[in-house]
mmCIF file of C-alpha atoms in Angstrom:
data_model
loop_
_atom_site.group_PDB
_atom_site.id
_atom_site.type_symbol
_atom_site.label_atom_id
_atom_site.label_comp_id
_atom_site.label_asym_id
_atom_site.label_seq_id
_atom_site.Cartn_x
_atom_site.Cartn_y
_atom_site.Cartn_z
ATOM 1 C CA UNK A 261 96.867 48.232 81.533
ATOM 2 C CA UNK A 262 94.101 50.932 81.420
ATOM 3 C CA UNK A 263 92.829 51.029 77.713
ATOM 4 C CA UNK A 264 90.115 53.516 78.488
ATOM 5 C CA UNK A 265 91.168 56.368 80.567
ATOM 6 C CA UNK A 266 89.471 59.315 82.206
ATOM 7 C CA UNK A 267 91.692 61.858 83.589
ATOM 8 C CA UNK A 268 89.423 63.682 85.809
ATOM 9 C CA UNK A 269 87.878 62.168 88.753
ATOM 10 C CA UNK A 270 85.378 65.208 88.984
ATOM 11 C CA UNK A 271 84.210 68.306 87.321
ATOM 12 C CA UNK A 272 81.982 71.017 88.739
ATOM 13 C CA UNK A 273 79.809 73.287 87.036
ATOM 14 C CA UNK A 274 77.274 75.970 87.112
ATOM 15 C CA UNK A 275 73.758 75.003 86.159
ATOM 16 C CA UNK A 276 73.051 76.203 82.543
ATOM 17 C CA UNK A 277 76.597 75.995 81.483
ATOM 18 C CA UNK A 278 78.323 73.492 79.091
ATOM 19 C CA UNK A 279 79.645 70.661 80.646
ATOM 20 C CA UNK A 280 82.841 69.012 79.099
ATOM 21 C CA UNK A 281 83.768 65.170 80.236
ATOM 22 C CA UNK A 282 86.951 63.965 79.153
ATOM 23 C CA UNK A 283 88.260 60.380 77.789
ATOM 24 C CA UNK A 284 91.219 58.947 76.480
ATOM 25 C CA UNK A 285 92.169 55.731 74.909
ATOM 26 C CA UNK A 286 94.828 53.519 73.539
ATOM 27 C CA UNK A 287 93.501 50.603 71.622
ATOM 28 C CA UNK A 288 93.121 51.383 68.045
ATOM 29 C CA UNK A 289 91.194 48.005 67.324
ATOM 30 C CA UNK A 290 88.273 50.090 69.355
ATOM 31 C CA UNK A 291 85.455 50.829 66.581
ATOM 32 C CA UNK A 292 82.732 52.232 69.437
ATOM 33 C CA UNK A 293 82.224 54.442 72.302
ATOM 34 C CA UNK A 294 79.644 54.932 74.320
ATOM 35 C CA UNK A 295 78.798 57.101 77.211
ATOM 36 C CA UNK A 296 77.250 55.682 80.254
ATOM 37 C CA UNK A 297 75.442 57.937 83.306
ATOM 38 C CA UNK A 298 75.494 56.034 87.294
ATOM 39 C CA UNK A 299 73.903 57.435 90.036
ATOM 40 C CA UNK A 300 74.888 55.623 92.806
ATOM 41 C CA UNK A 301 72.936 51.903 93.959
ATOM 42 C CA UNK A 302 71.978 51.765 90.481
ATOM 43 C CA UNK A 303 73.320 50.247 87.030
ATOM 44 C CA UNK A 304 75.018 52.696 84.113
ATOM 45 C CA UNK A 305 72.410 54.004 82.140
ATOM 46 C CA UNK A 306 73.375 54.513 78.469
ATOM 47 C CA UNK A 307 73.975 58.265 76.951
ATOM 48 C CA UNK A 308 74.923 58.326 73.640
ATOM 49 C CA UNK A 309 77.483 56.157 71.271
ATOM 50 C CA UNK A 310 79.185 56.997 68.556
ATOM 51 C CA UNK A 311 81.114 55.001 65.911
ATOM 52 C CA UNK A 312 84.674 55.139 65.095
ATOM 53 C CA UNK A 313 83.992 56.171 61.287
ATOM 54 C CA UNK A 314 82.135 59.568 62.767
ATOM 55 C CA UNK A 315 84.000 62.457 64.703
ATOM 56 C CA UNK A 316 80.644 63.614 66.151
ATOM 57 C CA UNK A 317 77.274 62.871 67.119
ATOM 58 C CA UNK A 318 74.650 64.625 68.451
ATOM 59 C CA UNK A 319 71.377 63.741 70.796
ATOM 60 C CA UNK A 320 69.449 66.779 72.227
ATOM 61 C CA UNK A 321 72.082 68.098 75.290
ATOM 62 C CA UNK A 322 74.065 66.244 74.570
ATOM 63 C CA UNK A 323 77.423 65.823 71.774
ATOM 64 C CA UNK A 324 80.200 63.535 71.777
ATOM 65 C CA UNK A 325 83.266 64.355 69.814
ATOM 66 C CA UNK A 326 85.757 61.717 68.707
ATOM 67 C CA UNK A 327 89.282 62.514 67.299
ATOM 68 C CA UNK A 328 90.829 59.392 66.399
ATOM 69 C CA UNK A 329 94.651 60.693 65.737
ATOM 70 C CA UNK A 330 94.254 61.699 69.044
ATOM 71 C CA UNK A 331 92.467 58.870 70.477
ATOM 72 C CA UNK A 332 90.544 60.995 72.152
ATOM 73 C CA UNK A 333 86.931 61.261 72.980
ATOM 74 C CA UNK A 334 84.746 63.873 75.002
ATOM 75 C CA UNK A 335 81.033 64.361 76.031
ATOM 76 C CA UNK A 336 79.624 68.257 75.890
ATOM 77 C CA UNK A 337 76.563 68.710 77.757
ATOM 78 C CA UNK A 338 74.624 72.032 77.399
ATOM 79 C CA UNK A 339 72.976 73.177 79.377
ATOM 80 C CA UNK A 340 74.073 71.360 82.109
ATOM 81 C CA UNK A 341 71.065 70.981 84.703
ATOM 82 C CA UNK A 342 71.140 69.523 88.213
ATOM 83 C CA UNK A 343 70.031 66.582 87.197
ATOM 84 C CA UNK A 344 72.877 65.876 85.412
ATOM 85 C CA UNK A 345 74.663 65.289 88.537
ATOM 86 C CA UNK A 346 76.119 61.796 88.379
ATOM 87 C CA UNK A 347 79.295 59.880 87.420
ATOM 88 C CA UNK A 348 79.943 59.449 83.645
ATOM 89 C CA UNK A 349 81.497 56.518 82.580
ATOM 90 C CA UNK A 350 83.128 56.296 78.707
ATOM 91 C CA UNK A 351 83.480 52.679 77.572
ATOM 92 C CA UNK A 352 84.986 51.316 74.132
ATOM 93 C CA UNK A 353 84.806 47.852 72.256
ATOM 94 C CA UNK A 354 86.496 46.294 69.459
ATOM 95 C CA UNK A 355 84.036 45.196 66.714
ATOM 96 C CA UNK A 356 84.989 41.547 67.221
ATOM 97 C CA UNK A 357 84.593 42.229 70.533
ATOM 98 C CA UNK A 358 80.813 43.505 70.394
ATOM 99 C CA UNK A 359 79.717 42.236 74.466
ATOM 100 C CA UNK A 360 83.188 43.624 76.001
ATOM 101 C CA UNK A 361 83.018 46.748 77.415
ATOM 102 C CA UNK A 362 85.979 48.615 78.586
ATOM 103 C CA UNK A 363 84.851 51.636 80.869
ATOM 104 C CA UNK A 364 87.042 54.359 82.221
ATOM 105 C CA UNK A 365 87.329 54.957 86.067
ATOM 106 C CA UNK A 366 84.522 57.747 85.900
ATOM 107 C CA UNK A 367 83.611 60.898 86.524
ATOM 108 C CA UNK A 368 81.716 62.789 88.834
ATOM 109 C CA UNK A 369 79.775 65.628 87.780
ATOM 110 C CA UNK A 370 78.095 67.782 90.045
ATOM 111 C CA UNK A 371 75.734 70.613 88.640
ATOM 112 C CA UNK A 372 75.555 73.528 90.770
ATOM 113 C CA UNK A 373 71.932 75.614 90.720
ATOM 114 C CA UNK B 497 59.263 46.611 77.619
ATOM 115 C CA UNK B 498 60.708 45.017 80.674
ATOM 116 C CA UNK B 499 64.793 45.737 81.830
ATOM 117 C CA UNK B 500 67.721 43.635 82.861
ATOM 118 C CA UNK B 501 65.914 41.922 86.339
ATOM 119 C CA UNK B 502 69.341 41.235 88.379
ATOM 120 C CA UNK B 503 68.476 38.949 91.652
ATOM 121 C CA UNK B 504 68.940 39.391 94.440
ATOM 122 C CA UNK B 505 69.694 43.022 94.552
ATOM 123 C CA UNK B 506 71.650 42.727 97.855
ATOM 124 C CA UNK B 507 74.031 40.205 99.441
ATOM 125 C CA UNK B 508 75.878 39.240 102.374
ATOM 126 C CA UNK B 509 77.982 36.640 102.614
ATOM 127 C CA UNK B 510 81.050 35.095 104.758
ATOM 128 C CA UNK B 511 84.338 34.340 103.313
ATOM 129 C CA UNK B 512 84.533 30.768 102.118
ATOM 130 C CA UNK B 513 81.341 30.711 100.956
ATOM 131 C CA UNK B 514 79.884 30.672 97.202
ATOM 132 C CA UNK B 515 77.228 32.377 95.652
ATOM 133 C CA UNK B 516 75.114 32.615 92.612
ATOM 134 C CA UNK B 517 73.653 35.740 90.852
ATOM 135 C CA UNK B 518 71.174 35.420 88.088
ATOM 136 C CA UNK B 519 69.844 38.090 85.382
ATOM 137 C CA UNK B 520 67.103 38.207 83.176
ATOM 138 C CA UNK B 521 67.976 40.016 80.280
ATOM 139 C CA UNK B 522 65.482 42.302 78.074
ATOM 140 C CA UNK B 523 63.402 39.734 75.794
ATOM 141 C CA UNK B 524 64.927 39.506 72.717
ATOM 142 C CA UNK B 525 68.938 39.986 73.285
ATOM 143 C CA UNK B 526 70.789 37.544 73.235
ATOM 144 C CA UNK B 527 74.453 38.517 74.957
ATOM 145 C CA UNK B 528 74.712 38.881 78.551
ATOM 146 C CA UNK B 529 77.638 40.561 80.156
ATOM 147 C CA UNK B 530 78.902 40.541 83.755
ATOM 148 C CA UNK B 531 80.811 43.388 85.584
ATOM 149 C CA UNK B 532 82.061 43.816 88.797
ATOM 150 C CA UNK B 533 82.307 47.619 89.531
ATOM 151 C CA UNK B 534 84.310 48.422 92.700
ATOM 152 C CA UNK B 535 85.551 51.968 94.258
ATOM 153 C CA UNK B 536 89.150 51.253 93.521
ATOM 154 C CA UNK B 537 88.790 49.532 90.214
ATOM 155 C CA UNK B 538 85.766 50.837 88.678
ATOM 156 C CA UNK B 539 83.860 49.010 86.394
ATOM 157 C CA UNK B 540 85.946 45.087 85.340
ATOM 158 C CA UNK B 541 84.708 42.982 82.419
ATOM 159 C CA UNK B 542 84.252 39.189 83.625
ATOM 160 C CA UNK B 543 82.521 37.925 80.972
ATOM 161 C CA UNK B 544 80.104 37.703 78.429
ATOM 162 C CA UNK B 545 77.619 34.891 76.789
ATOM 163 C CA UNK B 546 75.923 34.563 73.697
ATOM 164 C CA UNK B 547 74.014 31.914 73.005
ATOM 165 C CA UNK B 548 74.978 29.885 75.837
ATOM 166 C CA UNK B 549 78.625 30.094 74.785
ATOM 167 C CA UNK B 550 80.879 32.266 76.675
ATOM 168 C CA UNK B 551 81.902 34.661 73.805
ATOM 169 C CA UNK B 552 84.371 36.728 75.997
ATOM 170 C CA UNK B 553 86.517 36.362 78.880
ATOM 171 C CA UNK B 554 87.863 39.299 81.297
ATOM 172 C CA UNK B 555 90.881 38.843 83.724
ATOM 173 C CA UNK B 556 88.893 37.296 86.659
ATOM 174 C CA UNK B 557 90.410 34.025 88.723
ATOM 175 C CA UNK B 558 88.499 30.346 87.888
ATOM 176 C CA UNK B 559 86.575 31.028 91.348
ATOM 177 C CA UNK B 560 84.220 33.182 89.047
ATOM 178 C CA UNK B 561 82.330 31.465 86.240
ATOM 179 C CA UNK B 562 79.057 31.933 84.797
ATOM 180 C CA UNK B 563 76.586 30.033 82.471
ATOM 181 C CA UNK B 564 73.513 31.026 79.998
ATOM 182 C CA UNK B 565 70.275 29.469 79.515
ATOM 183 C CA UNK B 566 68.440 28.711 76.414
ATOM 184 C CA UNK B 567 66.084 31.455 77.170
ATOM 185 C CA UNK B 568 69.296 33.677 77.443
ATOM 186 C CA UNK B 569 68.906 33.862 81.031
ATOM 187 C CA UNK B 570 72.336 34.083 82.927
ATOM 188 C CA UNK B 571 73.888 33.280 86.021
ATOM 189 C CA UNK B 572 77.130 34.348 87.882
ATOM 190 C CA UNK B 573 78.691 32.126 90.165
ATOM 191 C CA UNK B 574 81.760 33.345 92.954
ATOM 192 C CA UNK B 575 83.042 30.211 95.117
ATOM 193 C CA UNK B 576 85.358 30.592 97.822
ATOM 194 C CA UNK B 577 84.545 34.075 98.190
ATOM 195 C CA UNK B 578 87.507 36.159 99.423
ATOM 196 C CA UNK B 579 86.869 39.971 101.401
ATOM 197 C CA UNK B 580 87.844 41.530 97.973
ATOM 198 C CA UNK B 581 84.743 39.962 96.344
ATOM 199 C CA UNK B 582 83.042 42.516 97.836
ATOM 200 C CA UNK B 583 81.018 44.756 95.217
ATOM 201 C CA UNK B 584 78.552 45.719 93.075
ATOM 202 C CA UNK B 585 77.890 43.416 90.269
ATOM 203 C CA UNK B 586 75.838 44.599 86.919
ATOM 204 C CA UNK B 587 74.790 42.715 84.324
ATOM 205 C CA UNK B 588 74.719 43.984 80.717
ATOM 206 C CA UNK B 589 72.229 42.622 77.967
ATOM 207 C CA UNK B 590 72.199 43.371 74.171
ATOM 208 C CA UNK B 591 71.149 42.126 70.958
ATOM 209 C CA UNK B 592 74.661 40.742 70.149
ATOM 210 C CA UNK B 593 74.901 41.298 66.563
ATOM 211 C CA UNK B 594 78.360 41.938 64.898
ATOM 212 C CA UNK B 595 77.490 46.001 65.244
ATOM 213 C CA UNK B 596 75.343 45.960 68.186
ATOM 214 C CA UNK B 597 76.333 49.283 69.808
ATOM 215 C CA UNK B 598 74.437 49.676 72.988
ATOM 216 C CA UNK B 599 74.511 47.429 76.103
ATOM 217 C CA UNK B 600 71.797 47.663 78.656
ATOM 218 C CA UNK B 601 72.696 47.292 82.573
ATOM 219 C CA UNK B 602 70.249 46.007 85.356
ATOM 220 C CA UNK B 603 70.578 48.086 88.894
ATOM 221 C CA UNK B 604 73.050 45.227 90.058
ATOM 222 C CA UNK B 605 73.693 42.806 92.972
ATOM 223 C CA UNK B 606 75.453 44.188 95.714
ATOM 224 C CA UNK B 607 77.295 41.320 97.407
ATOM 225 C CA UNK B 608 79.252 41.695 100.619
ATOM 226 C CA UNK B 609 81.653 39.010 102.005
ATOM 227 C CA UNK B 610 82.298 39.700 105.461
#
């Protein structure tokens, strides 16, 4: 049973323009997200979170939107740069749940110069 | 500040064997959280520890099993390992409190059973 969900296994994109990374989900006990960057060999690095109570936050390039009727989350980068190249990994956990992670497959993003 | 410290960072072992993988996590955090990320099934919750208690439990056979020290130090342990065993394994640390939202990894162990 895949609770978090991402749709897209890639997305490619032209340096300087917005990036748009997809996630779905279908446990409603889930009170965060986060996002989560991999380059390959190496461990996720954490993005940006947001809480279940908020529809949007915001950290320099980059914004996540949730909409909870929707269960539906997505990560806007802009600009996107070629360093941005990587997969992206959403992930969700329950508040009594607080050290379980539930990631999404992934997605690769590759940011074309 | 130092990271997660995840040792050793690679791995190879035969089938049959066991193994143990230990992580150090960032001073001060108390939950540790194992993952085994493969190409096929991404990124798998085993479990997680808090104050050397297992807090959480993923979907992972008895052959994997893990432990935490009082100095929040954890170790993962795989016996009889099987050819699917085979990937990279990341440990998580975070402060553990009821709305602790961010979860730091270490660069992994990359075991291989051959």
């Amino acid at each position: 049973d895949q609770q978090v969900k991402q749709n897209s296994p890639s997305l490619s994109v032209q340096e300087g323009r917005i990036s748009i990374l997809n996630c779905d989900y279908t446990n409603s006990m889930f009170d965060y997200f986060l996002w989560y960057k991999k380059y390959p060999a190496e461990g996720p690095t954490f993005l940006i979170s947001i809480s279940s109570i908020k529809d949007k936050n915001e950290d320099g390039r980059f914004t996540v939107f949730l909409n909870k009727s929707a269960k539906h989350l997505s990560l806007h980068i802009v600009p996107s740069q070629p360093g941005d190249s990587a997969v992206y990994f959403c992930a969700a956990f329950g508040s009594s749940n607080t050290g379980k992670l539930i990631f999404g497959q992934g997605t690769t993003l590759q940011v074309k110069p | 500040k130092a990271g997660v410290t995840q040792t050793p960072r690679y791995l190879i072992k035969t089938r049959g064997q066991q193994v143990t993988l230990s992580c150090s996590p960032i001073s001060g955090h108390r939950s540790v959280s194992w993952y085994q990320q493969t190409p096929g099934q991404g990124l798998q919750f085993l479990f997680e520890y808090f104050s050397e208690t297992q807090r959480n439990k993923g979907n992972f056979p008895g052959r994997f099993s893990g432990r935490q020290f009082s100095n929040s130090r954890s170790e993962m342990n795989v016996s009889t390992l099987e050819l699917g065993d085979s990937a990279l394994y990341l440990c998580a640390s975070s402060l553990g409190g009821h709305l602790n939202t961010e979860a730091f990894f270490g660069q992994g162990t990359r075991l291989t059973v051959v």
